[in-house]
mmCIF file of C-alpha atoms in Angstrom:
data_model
loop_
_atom_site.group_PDB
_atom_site.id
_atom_site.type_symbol
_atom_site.label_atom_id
_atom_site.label_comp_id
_atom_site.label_asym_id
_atom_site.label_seq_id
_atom_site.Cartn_x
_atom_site.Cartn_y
_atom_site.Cartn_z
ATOM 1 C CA UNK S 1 91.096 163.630 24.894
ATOM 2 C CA UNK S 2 88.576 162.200 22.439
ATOM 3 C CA UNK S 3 88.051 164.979 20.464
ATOM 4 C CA UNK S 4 91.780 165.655 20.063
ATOM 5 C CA UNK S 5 92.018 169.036 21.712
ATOM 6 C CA UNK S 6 95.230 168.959 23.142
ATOM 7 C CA UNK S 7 96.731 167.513 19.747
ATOM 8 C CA UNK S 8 94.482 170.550 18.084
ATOM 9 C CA UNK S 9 96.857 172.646 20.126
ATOM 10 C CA UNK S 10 99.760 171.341 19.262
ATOM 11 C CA UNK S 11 100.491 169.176 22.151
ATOM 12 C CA UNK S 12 102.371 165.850 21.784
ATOM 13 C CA UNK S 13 99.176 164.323 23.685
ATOM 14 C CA UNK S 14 96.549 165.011 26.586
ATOM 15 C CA UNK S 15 98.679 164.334 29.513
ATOM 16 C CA UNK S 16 101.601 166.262 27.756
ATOM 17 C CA UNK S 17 98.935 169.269 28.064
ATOM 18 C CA UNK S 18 98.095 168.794 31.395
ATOM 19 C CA UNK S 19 101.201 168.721 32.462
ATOM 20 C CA UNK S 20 102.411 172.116 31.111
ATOM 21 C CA UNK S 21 98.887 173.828 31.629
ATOM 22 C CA UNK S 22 98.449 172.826 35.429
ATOM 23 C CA UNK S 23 101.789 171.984 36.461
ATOM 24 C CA UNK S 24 101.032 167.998 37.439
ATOM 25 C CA UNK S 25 103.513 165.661 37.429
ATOM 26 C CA UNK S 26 103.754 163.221 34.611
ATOM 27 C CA UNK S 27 102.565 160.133 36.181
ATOM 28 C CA UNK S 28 99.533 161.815 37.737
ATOM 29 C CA UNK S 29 98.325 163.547 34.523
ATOM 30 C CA UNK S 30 98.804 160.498 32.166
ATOM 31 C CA UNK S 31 96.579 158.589 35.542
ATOM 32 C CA UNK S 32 94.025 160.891 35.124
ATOM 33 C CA UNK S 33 93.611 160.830 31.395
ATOM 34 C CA UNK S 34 93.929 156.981 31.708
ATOM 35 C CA UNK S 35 91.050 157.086 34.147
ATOM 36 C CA UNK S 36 88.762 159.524 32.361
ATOM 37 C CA UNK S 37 89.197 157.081 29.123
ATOM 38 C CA UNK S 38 87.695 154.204 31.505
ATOM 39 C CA UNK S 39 84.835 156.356 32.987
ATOM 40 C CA UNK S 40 83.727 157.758 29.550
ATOM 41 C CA UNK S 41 84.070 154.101 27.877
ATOM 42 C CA UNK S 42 83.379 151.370 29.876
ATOM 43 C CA UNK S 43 81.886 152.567 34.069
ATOM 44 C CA UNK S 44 79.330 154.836 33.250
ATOM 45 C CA UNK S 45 77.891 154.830 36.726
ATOM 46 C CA UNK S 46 80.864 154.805 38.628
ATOM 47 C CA UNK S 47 81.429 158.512 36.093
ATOM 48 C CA UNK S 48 77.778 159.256 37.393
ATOM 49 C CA UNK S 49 78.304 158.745 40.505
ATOM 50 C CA UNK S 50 81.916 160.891 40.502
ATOM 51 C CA UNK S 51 80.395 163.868 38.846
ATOM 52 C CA UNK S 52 77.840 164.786 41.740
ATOM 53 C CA UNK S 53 80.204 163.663 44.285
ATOM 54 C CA UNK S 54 79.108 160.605 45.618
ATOM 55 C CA UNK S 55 82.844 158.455 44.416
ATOM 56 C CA UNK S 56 85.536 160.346 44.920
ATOM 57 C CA UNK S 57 88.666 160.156 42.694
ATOM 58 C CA UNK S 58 90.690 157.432 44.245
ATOM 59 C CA UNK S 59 87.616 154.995 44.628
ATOM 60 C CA UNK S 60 86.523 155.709 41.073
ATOM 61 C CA UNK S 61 89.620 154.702 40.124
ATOM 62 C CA UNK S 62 89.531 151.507 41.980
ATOM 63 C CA UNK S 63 86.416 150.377 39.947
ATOM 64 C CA UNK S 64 87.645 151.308 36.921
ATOM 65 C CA UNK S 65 90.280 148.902 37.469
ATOM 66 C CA UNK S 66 88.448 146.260 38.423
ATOM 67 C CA UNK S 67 85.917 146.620 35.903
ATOM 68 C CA UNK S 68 88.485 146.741 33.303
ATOM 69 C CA UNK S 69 89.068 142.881 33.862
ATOM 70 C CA UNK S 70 85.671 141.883 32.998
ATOM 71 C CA UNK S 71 84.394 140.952 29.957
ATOM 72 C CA UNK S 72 82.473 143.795 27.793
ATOM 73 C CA UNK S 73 78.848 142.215 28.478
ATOM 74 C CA UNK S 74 79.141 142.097 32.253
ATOM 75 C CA UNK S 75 81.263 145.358 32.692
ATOM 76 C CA UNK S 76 77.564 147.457 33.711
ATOM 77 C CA UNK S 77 76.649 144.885 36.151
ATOM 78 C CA UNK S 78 80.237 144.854 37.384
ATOM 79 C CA UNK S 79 79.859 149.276 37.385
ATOM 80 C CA UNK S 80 76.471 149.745 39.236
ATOM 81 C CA UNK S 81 77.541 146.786 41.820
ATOM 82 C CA UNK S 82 80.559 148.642 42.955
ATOM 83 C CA UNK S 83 79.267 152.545 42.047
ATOM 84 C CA UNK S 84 76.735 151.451 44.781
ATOM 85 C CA UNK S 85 79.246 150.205 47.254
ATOM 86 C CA UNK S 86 81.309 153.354 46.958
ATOM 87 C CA UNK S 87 78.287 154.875 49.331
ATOM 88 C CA UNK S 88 79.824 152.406 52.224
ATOM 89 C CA UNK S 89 83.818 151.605 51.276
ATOM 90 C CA UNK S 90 86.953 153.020 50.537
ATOM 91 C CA UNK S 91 89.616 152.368 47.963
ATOM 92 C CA UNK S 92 91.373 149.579 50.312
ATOM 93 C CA UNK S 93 87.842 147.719 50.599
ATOM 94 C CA UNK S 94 86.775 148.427 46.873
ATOM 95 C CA UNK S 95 89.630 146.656 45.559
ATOM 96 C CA UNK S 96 88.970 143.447 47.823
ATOM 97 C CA UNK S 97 85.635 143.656 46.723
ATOM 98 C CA UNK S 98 86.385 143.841 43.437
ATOM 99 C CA UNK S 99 88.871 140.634 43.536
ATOM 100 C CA UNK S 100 85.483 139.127 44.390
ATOM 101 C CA UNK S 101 83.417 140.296 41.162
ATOM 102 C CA UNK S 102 83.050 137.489 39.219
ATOM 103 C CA UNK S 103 80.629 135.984 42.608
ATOM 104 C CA UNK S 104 78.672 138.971 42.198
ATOM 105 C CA UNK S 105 77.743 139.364 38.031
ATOM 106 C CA UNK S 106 78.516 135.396 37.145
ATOM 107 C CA UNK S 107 78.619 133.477 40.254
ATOM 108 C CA UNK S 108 77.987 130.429 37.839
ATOM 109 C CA UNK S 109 81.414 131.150 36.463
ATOM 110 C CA UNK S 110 83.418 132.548 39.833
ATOM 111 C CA UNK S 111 85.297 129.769 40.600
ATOM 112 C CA UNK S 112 86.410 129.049 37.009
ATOM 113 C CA UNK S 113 87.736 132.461 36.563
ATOM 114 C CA UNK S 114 89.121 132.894 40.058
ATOM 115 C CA UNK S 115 91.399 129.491 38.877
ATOM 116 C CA UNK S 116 91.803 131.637 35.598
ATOM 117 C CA UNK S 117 93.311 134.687 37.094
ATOM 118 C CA UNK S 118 95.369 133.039 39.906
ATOM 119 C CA UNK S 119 97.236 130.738 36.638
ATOM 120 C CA UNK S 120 97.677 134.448 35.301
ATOM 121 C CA UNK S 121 98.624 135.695 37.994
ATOM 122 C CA UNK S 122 101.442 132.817 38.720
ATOM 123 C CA UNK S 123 102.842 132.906 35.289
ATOM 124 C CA UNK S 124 103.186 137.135 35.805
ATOM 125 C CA UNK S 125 104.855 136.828 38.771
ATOM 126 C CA UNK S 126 107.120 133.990 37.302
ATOM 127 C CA UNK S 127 107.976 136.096 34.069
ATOM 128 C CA UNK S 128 109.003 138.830 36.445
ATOM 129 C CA UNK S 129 111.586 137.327 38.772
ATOM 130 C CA UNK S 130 114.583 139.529 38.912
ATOM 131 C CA UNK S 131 117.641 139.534 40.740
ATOM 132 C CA UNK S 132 120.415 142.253 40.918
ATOM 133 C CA UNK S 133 123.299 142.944 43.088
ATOM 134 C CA UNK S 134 124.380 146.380 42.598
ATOM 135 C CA UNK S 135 127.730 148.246 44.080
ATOM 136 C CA UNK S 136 126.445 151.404 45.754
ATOM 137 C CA UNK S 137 129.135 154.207 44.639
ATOM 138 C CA UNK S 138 131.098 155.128 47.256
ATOM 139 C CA UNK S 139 130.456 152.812 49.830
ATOM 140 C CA UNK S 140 131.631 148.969 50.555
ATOM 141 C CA UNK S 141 128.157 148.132 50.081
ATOM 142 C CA UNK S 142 126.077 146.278 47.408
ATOM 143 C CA UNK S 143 122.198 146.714 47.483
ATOM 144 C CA UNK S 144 120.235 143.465 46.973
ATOM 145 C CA UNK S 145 117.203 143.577 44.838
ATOM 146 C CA UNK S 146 114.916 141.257 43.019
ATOM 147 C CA UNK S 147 111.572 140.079 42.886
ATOM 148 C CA UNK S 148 110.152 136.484 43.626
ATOM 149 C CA UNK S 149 107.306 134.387 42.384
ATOM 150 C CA UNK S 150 105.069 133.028 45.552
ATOM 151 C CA UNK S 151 106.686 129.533 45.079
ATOM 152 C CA UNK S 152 110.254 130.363 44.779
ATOM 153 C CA UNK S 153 109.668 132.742 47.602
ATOM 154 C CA UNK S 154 108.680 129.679 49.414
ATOM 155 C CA UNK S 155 111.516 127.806 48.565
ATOM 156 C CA UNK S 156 113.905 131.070 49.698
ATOM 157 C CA UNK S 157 112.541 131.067 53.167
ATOM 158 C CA UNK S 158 112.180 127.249 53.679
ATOM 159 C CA UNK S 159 116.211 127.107 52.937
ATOM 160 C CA UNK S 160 116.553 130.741 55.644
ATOM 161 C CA UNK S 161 114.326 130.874 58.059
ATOM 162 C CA UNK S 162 116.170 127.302 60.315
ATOM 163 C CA UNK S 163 119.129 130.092 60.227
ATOM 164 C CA UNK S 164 117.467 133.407 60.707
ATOM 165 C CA UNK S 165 117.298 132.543 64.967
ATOM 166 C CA UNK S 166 118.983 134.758 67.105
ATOM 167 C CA UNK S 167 122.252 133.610 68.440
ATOM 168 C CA UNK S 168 124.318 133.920 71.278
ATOM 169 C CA UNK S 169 127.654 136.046 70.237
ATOM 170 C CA UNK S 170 128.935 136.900 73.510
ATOM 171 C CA UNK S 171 129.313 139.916 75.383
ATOM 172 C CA UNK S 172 131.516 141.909 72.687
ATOM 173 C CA UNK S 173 128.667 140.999 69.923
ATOM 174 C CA UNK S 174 125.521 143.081 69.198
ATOM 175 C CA UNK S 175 122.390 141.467 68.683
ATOM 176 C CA UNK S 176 121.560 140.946 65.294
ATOM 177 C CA UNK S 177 118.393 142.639 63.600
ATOM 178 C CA UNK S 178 115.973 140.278 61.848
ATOM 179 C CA UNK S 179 117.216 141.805 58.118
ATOM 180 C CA UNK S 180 120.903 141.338 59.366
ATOM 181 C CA UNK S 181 119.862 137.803 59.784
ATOM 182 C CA UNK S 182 117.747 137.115 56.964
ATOM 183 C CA UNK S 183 121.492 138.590 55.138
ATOM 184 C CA UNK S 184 123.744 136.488 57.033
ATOM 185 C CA UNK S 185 121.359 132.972 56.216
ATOM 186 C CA UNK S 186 121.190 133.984 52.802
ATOM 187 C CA UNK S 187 125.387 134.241 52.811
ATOM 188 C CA UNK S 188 125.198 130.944 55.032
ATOM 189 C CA UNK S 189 123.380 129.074 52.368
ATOM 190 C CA UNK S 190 125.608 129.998 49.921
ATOM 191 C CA UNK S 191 128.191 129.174 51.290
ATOM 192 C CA UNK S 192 126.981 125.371 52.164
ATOM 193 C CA UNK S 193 126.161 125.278 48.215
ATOM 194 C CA UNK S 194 129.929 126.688 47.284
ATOM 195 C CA UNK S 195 131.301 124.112 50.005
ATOM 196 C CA UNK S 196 128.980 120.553 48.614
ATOM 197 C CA UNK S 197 131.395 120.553 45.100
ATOM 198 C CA UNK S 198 127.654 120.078 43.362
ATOM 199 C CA UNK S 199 127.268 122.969 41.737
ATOM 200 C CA UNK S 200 127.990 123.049 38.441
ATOM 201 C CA UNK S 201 131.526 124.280 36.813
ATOM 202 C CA UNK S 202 131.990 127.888 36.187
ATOM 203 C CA UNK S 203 134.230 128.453 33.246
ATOM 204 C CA UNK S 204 136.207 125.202 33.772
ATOM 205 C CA UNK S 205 136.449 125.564 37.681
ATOM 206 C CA UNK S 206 134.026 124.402 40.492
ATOM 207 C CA UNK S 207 132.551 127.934 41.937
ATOM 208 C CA UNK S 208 135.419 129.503 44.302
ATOM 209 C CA UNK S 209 136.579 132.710 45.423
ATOM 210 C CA UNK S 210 139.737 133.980 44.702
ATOM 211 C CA UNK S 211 141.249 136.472 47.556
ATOM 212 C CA UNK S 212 144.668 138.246 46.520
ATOM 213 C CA UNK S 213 147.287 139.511 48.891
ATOM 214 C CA UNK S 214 150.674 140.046 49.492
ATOM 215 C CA UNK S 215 152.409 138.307 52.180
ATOM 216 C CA UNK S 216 153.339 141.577 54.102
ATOM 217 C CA UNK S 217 149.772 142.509 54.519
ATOM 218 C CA UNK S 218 148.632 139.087 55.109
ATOM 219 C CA UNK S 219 151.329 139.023 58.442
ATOM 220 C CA UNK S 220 151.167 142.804 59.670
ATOM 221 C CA UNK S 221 147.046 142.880 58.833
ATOM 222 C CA UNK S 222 148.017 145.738 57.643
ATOM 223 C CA UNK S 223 147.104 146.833 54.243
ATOM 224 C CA UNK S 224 144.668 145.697 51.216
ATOM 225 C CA UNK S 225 143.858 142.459 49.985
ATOM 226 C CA UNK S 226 141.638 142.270 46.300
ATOM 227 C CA UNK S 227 138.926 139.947 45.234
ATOM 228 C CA UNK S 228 138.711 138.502 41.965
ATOM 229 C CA UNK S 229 137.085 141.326 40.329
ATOM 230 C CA UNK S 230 138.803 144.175 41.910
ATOM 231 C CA UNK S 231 136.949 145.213 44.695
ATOM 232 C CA UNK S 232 139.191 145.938 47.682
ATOM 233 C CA UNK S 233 138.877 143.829 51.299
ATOM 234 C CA UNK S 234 140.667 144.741 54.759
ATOM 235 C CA UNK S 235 143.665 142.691 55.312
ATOM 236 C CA UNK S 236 141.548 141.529 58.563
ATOM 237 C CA UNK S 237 139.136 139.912 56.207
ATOM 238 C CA UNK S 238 141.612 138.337 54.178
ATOM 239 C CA UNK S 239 142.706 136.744 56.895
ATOM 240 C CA UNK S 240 139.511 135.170 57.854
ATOM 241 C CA UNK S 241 138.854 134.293 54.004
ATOM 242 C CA UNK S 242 142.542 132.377 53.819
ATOM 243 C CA UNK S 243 141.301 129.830 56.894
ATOM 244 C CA UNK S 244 139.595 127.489 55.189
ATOM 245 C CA UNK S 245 137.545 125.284 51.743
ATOM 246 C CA UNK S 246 136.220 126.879 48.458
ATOM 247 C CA UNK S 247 138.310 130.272 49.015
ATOM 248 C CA UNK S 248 141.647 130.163 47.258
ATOM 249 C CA UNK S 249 144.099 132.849 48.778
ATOM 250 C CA UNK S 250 146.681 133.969 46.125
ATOM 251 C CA UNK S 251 149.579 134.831 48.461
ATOM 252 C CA UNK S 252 151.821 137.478 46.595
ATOM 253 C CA UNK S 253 155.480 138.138 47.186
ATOM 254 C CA UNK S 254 157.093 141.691 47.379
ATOM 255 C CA UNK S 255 157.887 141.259 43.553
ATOM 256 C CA UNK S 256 154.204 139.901 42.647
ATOM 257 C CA UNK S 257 155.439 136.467 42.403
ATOM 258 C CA UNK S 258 152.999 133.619 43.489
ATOM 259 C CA UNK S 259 153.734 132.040 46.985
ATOM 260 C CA UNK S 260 151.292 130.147 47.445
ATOM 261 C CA UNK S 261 147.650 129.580 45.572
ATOM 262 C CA UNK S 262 145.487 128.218 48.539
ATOM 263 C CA UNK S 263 146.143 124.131 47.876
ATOM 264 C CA UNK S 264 143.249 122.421 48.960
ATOM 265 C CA UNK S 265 146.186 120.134 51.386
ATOM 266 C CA UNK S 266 147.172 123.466 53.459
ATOM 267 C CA UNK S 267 143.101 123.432 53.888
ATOM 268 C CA UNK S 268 141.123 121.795 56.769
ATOM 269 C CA UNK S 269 139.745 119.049 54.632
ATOM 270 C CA UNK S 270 139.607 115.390 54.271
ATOM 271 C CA UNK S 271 140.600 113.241 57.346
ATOM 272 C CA UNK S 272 141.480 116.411 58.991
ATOM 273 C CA UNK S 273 138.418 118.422 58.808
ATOM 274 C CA UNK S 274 136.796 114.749 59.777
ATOM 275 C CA UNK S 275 138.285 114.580 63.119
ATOM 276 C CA UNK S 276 137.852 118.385 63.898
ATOM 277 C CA UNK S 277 134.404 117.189 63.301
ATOM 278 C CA UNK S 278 134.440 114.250 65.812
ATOM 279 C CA UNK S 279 135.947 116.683 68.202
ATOM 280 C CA UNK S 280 133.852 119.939 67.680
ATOM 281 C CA UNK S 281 131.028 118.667 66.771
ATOM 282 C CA UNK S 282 129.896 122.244 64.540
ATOM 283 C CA UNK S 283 130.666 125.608 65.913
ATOM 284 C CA UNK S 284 132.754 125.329 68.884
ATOM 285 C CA UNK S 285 131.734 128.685 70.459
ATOM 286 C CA UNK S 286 130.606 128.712 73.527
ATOM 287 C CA UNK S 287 126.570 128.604 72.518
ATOM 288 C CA UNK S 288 126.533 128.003 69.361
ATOM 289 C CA UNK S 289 124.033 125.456 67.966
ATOM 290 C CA UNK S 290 125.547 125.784 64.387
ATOM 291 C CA UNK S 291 126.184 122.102 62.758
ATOM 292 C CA UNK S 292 129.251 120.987 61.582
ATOM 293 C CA UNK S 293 128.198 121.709 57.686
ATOM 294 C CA UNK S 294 127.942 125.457 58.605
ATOM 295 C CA UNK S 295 131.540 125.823 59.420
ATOM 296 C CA UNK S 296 134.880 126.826 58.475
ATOM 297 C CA UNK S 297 138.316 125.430 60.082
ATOM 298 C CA UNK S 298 139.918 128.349 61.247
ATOM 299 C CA UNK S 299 143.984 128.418 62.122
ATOM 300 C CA UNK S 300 144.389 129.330 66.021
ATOM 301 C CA UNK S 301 147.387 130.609 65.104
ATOM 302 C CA UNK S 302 146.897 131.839 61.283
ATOM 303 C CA UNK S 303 149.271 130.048 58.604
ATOM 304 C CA UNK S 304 150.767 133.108 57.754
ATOM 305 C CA UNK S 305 152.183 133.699 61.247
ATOM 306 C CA UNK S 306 153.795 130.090 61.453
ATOM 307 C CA UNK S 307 150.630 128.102 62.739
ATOM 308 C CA UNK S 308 150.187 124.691 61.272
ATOM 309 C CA UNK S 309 146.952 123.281 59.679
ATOM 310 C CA UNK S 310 146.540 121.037 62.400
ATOM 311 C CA UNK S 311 144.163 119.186 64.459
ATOM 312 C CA UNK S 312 145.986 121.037 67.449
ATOM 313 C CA UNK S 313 145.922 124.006 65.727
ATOM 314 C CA UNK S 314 142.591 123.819 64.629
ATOM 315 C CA UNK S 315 138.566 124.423 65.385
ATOM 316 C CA UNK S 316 135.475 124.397 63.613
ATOM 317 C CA UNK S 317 133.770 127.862 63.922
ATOM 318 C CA UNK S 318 130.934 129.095 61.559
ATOM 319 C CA UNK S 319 130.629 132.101 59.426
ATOM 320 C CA UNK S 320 128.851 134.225 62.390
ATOM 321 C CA UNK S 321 131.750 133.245 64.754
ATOM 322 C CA UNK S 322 134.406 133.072 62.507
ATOM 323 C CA UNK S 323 134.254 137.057 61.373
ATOM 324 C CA UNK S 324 133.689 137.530 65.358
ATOM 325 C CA UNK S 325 137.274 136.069 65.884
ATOM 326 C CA UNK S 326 138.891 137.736 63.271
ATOM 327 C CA UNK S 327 137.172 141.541 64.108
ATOM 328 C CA UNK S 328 137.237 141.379 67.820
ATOM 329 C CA UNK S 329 139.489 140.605 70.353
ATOM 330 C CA UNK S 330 138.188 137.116 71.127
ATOM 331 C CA UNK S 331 140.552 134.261 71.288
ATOM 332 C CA UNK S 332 140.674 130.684 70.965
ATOM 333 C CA UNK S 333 142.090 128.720 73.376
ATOM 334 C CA UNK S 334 141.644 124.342 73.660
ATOM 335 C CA UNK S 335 140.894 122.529 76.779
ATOM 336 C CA UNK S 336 143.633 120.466 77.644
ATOM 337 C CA UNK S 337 142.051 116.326 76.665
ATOM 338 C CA UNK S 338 143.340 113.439 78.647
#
């Protein structure tokens, strides 16, 4: 690669050449002209030490990396340390050992730099946070990806893990994985943000979701209902959605016309989700330990089927329990109060 042979042969570079003369994949030959740069420039012994076999490929690699954050004058000590303690460790325990460097060639300076390269490390991490939500074609699913620094990772599980505890469904409800858990606290808190009215306006609106359905579909569950930006939900769901706070369910005539927007007085709110409260005290399933903020009012008998939004007609279930009653075939029933 120095001497420009594979350009001298009218390659676009070394690894290009690799790749069409021994059939390597590109990540693997621009690795392994990446690593013979570092052996021929800056670890010496460590390139030693690989040509009559005593480092092996992976380890040498390993130094090399480690090396590399050194400064120039301490990069040999930095080489023969870890050349020599290729004779006793593997890759894993190279690369712990050479976290550690700085203790060995300037211990005089190790803590400094360890401070150094943590701050480094932080700000790294913080520059590449990343979030996505992606539809996956095909499917009613959307993948959740992203990437966290340490302290907002923190902050993520402080705010999941009081919800991530198994709960009691009943008999007709499968117990929960720990990743469908972690999922359903991180739609939980969400929800408790949507339902606190603190978060800031969104285009001249507090945050809501809009659910649209025609009345037919909303009576017979039979049929589609559409979110806000066209993705398609069961009729089921839209049910479930239309029960209750920060969901607005945009009930369509036959002819498209608007019968009703989801008024925040057909909702269980004010006074009336107050005394649900007093009564329910949180999720009323038998079990539950969810808190009243965790919940939705949910219609015994739904709105669009006649039922009032009543305290009679009303109970306080939370998100877990509330999909439960609207996809299985539990049903609520109140004890009869002196």
């Amino acid at each position: 690669d120095g001497r420009g042979v594979a350009v001298g042969q009218g390659a676009a570079n070394t690894a290009a050449w690799l790749r069409d003369r021994y059939r390597v994949a590109a990540g693997a030959a621009a690795g392994q002209v990446k690593l013979a740069a570092a052996l021929d420039a800056q670890v010496p012994a460590t390139a030693d030490a690989l040509a009559v076999g005593r480092v092996n490929v992976e380890q040498a690699r390993v130094i090399a990396a480690a090396v590399a954050d050194l400064p120039p004058h301490l990069r040999p000590a930095g080489d023969a340390h870890l050349a020599g303690e290729a004779t006793r460790f593997g890759p894993r325990e190279l690369t712990l050992l050479g976290r550690r460097l700085w203790e060995v060639v300037a211990p005089e300076q190790a803590d400094r730099q360890a401070q150094a390269a943590l701050e480094r490390a932080e700000d790294r991490a913080h520059a590449g946070r990343d979030f996505r939500l992606s539809e996956v074609p095909g499917t009613d699913r959307v993948r959740v990806t992203g990437w966290l620094d340490r302290e907002a990772a923190a902050v993520v599980r402080a705010a999941l893990d009081p919800l991530c505890a198994p709960r009691t469904s009943g008999p007709d409800s499968p117990p929960r994985t720990p990743g469908q858990r972690r999922a359903d606290a991180l739609v939980d808190v969400c929800r408790l943000a949507t339902a606190t009215g603190a978060l800031p306006d969104n285009g001249g609106d507090r945050p809501q979701l809009v659910v649209t359905v025609d009345h037919a579909t909303l009576r017979t569950r039979l049929g589609v209902a559409t979110l806000d930006d066209g993705s398609p939900l069961s009729a089921t769901t839209a049910r479930r959605l239309a029960c209750d706070a920060g969901i607005l369910p945009a009930v369509l005539a036959t002819t498209g016309q608007v019968l009703d927007l989801g008024r925040e007085r057909r909702l269980f709110t004010g006074p009336l989700r107050r005394a649900l409260i007093l009564r329910d005290h949180g999720c009323a399933f038998p079990g539950c330990d969810r808190p009243p903020r965790w919940t939705d009012g949910h219609h015994i008998i739904h709105w669009a089927d006649g039922g009032t939004t009543s305290l009679d007609n009303g109970v306080l279930l939370c998100g877990h329990h509330h999909r439960l009653i609207h996809h299985s075939p539990w049903q609520v029933r109140l004890n009869p109060t002196d």
